[in-house]
PDB file of C-alpha atoms in Angstrom:
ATOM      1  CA  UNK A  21    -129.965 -64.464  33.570  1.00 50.00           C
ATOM      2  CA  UNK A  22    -132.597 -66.890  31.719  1.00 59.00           C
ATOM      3  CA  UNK A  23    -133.437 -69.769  33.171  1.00 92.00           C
ATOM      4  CA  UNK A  24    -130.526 -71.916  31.804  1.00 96.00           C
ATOM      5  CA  UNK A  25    -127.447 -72.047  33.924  1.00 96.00           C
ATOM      6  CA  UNK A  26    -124.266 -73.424  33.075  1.00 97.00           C
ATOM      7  CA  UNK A  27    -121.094 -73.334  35.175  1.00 97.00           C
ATOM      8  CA  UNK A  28    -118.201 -73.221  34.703  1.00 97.00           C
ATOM      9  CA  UNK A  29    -118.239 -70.645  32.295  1.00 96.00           C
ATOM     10  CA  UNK A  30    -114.460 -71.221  31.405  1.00 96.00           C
ATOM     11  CA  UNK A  31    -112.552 -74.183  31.926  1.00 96.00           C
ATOM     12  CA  UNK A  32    -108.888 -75.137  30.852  1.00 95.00           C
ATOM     13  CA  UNK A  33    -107.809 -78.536  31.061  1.00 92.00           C
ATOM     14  CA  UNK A  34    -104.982 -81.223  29.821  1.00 90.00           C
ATOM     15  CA  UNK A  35    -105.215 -84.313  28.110  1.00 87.00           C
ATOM     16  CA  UNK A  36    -105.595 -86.818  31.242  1.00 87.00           C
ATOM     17  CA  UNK A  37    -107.349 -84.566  33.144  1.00 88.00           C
ATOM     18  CA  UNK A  38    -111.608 -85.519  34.339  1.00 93.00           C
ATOM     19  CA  UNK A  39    -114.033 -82.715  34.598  1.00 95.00           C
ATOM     20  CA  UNK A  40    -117.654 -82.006  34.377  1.00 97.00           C
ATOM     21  CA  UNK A  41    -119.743 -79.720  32.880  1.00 98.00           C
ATOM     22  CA  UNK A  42    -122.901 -78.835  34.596  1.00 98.00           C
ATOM     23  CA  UNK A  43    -126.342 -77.413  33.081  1.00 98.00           C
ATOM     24  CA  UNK A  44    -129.222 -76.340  35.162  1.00 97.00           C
ATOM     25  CA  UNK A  45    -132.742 -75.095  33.661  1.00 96.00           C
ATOM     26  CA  UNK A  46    -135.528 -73.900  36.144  1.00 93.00           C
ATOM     27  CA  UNK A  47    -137.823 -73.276  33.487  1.00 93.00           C
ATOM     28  CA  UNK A  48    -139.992 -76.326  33.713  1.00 91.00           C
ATOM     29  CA  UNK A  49    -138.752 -78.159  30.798  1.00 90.00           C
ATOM     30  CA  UNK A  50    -138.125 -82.046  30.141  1.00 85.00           C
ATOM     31  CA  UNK A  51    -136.020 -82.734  27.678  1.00 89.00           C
ATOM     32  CA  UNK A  52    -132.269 -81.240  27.627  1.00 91.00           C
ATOM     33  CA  UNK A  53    -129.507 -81.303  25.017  1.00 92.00           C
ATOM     34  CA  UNK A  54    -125.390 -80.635  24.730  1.00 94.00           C
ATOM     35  CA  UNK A  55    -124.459 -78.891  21.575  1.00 94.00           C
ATOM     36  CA  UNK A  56    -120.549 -78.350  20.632  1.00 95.00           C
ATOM     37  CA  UNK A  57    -119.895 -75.183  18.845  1.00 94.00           C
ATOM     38  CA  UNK A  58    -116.363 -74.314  17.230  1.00 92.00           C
ATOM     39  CA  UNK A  59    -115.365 -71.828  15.433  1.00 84.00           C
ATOM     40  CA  UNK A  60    -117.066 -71.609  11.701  1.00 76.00           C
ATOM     41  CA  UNK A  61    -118.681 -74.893  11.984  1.00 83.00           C
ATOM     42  CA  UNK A  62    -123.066 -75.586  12.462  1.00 84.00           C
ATOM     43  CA  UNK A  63    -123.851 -75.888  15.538  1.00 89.00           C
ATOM     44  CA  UNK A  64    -123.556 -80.045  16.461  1.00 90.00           C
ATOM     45  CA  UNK A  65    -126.102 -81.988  18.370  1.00 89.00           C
ATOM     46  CA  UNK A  66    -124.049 -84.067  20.697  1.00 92.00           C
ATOM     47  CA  UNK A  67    -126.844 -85.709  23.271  1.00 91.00           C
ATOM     48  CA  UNK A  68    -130.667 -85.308  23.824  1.00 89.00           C
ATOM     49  CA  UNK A  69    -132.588 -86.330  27.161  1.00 89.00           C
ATOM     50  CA  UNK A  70    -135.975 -86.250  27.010  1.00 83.00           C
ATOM     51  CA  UNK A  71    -137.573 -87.420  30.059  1.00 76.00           C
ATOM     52  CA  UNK A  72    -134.526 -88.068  31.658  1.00 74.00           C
ATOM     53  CA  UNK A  73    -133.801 -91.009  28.980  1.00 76.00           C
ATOM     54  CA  UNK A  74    -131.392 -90.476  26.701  1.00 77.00           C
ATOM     55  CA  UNK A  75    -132.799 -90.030  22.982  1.00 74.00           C
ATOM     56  CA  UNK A  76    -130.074 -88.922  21.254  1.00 72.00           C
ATOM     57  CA  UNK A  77    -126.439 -89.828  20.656  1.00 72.00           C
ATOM     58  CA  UNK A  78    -125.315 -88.072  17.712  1.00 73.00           C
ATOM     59  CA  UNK A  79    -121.860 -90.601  17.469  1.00 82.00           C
ATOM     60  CA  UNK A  80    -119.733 -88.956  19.947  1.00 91.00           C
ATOM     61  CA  UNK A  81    -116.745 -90.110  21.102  1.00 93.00           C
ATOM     62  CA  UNK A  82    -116.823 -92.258  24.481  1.00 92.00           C
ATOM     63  CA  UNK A  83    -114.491 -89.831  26.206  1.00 95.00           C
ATOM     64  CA  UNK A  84    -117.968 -87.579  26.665  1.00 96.00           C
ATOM     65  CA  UNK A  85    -119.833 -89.193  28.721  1.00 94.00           C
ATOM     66  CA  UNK A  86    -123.302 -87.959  29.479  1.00 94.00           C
ATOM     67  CA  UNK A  87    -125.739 -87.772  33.008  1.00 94.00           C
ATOM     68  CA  UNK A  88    -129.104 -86.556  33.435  1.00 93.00           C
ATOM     69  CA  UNK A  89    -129.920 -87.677  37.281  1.00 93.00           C
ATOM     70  CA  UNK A  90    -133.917 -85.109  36.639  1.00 91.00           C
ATOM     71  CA  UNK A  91    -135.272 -83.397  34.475  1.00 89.00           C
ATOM     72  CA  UNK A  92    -133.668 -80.023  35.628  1.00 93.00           C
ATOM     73  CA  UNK A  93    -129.668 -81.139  35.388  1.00 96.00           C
ATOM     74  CA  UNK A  94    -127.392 -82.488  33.181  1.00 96.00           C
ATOM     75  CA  UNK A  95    -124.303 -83.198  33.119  1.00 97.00           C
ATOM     76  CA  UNK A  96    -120.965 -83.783  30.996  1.00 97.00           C
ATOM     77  CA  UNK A  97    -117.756 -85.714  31.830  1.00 97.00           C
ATOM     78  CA  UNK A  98    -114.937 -85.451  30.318  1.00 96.00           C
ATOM     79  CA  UNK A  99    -111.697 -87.568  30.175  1.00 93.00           C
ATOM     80  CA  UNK A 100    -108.700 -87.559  28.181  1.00 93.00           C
ATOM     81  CA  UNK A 101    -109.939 -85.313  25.705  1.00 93.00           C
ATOM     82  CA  UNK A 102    -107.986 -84.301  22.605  1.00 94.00           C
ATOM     83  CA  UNK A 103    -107.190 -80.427  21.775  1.00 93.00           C
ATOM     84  CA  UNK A 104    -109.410 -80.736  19.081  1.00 93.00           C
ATOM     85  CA  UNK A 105    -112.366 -81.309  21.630  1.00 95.00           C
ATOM     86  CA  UNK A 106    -111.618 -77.620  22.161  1.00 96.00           C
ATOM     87  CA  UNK A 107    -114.971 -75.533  22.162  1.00 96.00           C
ATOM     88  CA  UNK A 108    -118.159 -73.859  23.038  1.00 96.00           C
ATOM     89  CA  UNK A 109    -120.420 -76.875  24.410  1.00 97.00           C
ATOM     90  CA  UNK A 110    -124.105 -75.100  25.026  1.00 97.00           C
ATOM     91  CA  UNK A 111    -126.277 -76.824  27.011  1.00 97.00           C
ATOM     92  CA  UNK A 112    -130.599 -76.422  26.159  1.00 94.00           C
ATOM     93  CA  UNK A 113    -133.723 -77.254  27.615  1.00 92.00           C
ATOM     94  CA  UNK A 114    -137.204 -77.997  25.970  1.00 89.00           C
ATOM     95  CA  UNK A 115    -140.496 -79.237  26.651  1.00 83.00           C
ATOM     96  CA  UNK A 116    -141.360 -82.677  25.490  1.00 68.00           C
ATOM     97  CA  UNK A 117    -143.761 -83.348  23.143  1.00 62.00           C
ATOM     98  CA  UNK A 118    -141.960 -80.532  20.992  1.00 62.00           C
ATOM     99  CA  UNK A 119    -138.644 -81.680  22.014  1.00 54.00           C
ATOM    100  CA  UNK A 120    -135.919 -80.201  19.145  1.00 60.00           C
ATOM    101  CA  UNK A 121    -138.243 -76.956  19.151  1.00 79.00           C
ATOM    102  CA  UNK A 122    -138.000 -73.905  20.745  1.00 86.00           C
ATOM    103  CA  UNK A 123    -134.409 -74.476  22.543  1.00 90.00           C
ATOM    104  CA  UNK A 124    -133.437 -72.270  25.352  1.00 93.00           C
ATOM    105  CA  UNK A 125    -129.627 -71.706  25.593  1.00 95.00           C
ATOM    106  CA  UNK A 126    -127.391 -71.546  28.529  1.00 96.00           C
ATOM    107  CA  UNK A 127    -124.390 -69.729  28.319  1.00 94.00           C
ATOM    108  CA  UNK A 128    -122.283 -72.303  27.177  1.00 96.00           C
ATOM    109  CA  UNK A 129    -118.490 -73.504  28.879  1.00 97.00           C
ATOM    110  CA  UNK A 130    -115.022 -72.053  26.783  1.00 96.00           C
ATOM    111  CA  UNK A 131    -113.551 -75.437  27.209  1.00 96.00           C
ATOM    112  CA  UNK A 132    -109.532 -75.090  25.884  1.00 95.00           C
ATOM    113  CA  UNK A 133    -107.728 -78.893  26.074  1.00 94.00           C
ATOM    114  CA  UNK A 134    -104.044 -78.508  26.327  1.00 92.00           C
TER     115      UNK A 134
ATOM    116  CA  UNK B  15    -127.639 -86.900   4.618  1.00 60.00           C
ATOM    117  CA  UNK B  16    -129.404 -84.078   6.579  1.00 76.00           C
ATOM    118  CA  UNK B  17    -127.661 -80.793   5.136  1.00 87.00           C
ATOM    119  CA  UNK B  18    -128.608 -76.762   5.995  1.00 93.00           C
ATOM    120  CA  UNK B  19    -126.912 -74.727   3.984  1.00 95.00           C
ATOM    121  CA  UNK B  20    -126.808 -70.802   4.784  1.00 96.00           C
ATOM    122  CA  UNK B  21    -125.560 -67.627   2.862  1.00 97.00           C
ATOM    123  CA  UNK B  22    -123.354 -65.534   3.168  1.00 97.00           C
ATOM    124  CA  UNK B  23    -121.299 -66.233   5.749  1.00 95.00           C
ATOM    125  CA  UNK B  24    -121.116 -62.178   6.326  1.00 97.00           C
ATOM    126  CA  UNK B  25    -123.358 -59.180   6.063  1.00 98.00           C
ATOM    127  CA  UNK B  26    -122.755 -55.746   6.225  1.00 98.00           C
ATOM    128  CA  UNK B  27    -125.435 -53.141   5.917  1.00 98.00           C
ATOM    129  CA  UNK B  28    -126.452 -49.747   7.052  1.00 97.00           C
ATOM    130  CA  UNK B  29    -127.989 -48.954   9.929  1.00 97.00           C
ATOM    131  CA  UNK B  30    -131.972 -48.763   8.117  1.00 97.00           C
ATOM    132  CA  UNK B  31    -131.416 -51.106   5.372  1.00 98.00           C
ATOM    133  CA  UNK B  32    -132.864 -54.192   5.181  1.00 98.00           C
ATOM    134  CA  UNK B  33    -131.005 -57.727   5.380  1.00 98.00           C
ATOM    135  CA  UNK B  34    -131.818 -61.045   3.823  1.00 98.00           C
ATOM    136  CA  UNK B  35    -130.249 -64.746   4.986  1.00 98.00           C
ATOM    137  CA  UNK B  36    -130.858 -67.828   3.049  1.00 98.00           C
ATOM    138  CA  UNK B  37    -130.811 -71.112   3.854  1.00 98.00           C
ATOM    139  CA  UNK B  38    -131.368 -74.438   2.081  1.00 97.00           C
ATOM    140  CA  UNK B  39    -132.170 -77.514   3.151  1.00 94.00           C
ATOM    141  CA  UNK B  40    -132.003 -81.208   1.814  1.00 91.00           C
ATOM    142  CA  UNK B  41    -134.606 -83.430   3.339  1.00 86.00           C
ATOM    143  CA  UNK B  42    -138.007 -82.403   2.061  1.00 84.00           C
ATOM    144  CA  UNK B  43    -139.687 -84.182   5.043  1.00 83.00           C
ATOM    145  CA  UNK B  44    -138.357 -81.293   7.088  1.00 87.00           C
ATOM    146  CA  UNK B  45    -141.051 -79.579   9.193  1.00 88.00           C
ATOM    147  CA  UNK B  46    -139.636 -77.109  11.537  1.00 90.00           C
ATOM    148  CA  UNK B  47    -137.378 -74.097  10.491  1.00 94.00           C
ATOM    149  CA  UNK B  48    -136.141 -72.442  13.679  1.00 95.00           C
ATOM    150  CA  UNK B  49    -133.870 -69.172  13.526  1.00 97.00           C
ATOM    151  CA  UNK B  50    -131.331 -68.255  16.236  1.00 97.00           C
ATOM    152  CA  UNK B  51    -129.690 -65.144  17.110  1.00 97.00           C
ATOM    153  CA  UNK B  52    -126.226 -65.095  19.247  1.00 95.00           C
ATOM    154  CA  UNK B  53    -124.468 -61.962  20.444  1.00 95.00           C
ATOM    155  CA  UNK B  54    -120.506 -61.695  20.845  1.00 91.00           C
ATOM    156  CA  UNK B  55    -120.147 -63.901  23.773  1.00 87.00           C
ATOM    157  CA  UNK B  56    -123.641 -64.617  24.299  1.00 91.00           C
ATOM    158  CA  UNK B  57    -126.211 -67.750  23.767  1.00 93.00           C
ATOM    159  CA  UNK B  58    -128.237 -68.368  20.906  1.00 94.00           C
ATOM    160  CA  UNK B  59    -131.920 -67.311  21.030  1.00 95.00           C
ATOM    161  CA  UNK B  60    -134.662 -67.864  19.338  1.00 95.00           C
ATOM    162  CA  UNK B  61    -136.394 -65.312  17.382  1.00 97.00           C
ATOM    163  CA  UNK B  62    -138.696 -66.748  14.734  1.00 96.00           C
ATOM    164  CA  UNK B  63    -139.496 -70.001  13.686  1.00 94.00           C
ATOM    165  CA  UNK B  64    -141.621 -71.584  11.170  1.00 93.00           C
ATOM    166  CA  UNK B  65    -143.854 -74.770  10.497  1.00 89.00           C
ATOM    167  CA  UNK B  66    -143.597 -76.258   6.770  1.00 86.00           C
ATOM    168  CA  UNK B  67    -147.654 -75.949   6.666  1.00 87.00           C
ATOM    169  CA  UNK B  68    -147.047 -71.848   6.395  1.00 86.00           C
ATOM    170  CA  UNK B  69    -145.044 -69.842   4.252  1.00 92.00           C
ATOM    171  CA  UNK B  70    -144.120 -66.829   5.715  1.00 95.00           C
ATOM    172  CA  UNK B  71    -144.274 -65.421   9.225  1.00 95.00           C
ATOM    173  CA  UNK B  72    -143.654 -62.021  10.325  1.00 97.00           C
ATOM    174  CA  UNK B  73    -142.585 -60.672  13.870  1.00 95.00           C
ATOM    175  CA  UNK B  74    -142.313 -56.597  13.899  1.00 96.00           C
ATOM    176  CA  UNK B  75    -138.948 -56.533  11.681  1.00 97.00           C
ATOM    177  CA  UNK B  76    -138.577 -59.923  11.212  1.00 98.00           C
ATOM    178  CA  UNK B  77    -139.778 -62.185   9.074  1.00 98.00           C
ATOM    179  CA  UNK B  78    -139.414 -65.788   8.169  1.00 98.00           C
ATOM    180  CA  UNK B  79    -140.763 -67.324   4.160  1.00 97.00           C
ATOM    181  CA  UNK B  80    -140.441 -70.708   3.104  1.00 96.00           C
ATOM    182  CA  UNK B  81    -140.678 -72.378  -0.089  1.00 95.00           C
ATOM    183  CA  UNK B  82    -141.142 -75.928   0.597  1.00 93.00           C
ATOM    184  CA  UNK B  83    -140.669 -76.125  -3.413  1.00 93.00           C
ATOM    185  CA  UNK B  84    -137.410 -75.122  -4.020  1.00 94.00           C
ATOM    186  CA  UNK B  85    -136.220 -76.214  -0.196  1.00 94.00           C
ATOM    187  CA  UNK B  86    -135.232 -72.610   0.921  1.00 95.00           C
ATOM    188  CA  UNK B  87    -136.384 -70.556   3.850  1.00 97.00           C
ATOM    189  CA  UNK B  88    -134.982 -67.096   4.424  1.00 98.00           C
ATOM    190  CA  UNK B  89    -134.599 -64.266   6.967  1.00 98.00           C
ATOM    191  CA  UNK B  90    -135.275 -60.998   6.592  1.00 98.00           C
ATOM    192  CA  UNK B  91    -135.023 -58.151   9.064  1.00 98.00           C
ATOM    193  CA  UNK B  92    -136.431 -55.037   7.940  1.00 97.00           C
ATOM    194  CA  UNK B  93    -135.017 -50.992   9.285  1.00 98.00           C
ATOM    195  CA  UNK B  94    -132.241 -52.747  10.427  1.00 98.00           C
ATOM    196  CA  UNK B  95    -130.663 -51.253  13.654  1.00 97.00           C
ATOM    197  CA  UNK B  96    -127.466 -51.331  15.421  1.00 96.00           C
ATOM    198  CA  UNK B  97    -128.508 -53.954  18.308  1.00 96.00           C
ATOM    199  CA  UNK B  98    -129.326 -56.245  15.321  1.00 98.00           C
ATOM    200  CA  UNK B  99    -125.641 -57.216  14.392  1.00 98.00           C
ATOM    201  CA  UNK B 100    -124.591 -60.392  15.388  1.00 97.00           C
ATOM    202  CA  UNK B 101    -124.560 -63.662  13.546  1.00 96.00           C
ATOM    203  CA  UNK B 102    -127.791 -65.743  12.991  1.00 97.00           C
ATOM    204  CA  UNK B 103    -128.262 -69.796  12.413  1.00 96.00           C
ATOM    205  CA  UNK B 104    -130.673 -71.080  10.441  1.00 97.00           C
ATOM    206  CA  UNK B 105    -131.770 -74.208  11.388  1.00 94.00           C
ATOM    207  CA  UNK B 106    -134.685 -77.654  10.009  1.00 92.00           C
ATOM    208  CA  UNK B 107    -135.813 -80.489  12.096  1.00 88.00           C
ATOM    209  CA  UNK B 108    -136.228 -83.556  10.022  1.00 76.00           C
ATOM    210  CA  UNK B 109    -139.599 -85.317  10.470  1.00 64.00           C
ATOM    211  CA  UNK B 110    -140.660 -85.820  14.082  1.00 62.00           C
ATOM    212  CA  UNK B 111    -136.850 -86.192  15.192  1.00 65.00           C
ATOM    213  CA  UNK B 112    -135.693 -84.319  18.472  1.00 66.00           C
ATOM    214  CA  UNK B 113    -132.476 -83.115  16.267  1.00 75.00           C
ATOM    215  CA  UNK B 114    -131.905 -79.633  14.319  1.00 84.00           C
ATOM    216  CA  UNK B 115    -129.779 -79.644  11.926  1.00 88.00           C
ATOM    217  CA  UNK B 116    -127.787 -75.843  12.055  1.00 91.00           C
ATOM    218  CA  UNK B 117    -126.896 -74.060   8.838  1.00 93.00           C
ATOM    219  CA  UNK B 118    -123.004 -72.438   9.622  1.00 93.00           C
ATOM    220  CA  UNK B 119    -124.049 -69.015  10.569  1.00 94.00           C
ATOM    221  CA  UNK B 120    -124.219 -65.693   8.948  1.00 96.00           C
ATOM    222  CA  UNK B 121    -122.564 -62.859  10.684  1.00 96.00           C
ATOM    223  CA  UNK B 122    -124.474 -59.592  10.438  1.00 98.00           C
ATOM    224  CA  UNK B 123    -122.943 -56.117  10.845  1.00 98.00           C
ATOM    225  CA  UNK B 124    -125.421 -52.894  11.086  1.00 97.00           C
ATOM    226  CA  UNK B 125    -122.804 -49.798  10.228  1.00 95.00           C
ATOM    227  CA  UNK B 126    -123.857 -46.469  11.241  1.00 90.00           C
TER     228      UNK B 126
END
């Protein structure tokens, strides 16, 4: 296992459910990301934290709501999400001052919305 | 906007051949050209990246050129072997921005 950890690594939920996500890295690194990735579609950027402040918000709906309490977790909540938010969403760590370079990957969470 | 295209979409070679991906790019201030690897049911890794100030980078099989030029950047994997199928993202950061921009992903398949 690298040094990215996501859990869970599966999760099904309904429309008016609230869950998290959680990412841990133990590789050092201060800036983290959440990437979405569905089926034949790029890879898409949803939040960047570098330094714990959040850099990034690539126009995601308000029903993901991002945490990063340190540098080594992050977090994802999720509320009344639509069965289109169904997907891969990787979490990745880098270090700052090349922050968008050399991403390390978790595993990613199979999130199905019913 | 910030575009990556990538071609094909599939590959299929023979185990010893060699494979080429392209990608293209639209913002010419782009600096960074990252590509990932990802296994059935696995996460994307890194294997070879490249800064717009060189134009080709090499890595045992792998190799990475750029033509700042034309826009394009391409993958190619040399002896290709089994363990190399799986499908591989492209990717350019734009100027000093923490974002990469993915191209859609190429699935590889090394046949026997």
């Amino acid at each position: 296992e690298t040094g990215v950890t996501q859990t869970p690594r599966h999760l099904v939920m309904g429309m008016t459910n609230k869950k998290s996500l959680k990412c841990e890295q133990h590789l050092g690194h201060n800036a983290m990301y959440w990437y979405k990735q569905s089926a034949k579609k790029p890879l898409e950027l949803m939040f960047v934290y570098s330094l714990e402040e959040r850099v990034e918000n690539n126009s995601v709906p308000s029903r993901f709501s991002p945490e990063c309490p340190n540098s080594s977790h992050l977090f994802l909540h999720l509320h009344t999400l639509q069965p289109e938010d169904s997907a891969l969403y990787l979490c990745a760590s880098s270090l700052t001052g090349r922050v968008g370079e050399k991403l390390f990957f978790g595993s990613g969470t199979q999130l199905s919305v019913l | 906007g910030e575009n990556v295209e990538q071609h094909p979409s599939t590959l299929s070679v023979q185990e010893g051949d060699s494979a080429v991906i392209k990608c293209t790019y639209s913002d010419s201030a782009s600096n960074y050209f990252p590509w990932y690897k990802q296994e059935l049911g696995k996460r994307p890794q890194l294997i070879i990246d490249i800064r717009s100030n060189v134009g080709e980078k090499k890595d045992q099989r792998i190799a990475v050129t750029l033509n700042k030029t034309a826009k394009h950047f391409s993958l190619h994997i040399t002896e290709t072997q089994p363990e190399d199928s799986a499908v591989y993202f492209c990717a350019a950061r734009f100027g000093t921005a923490s974002k990469l921009t993915f191209g859609t992903g190429t699935r590889l398949q090394v046949t026997l």
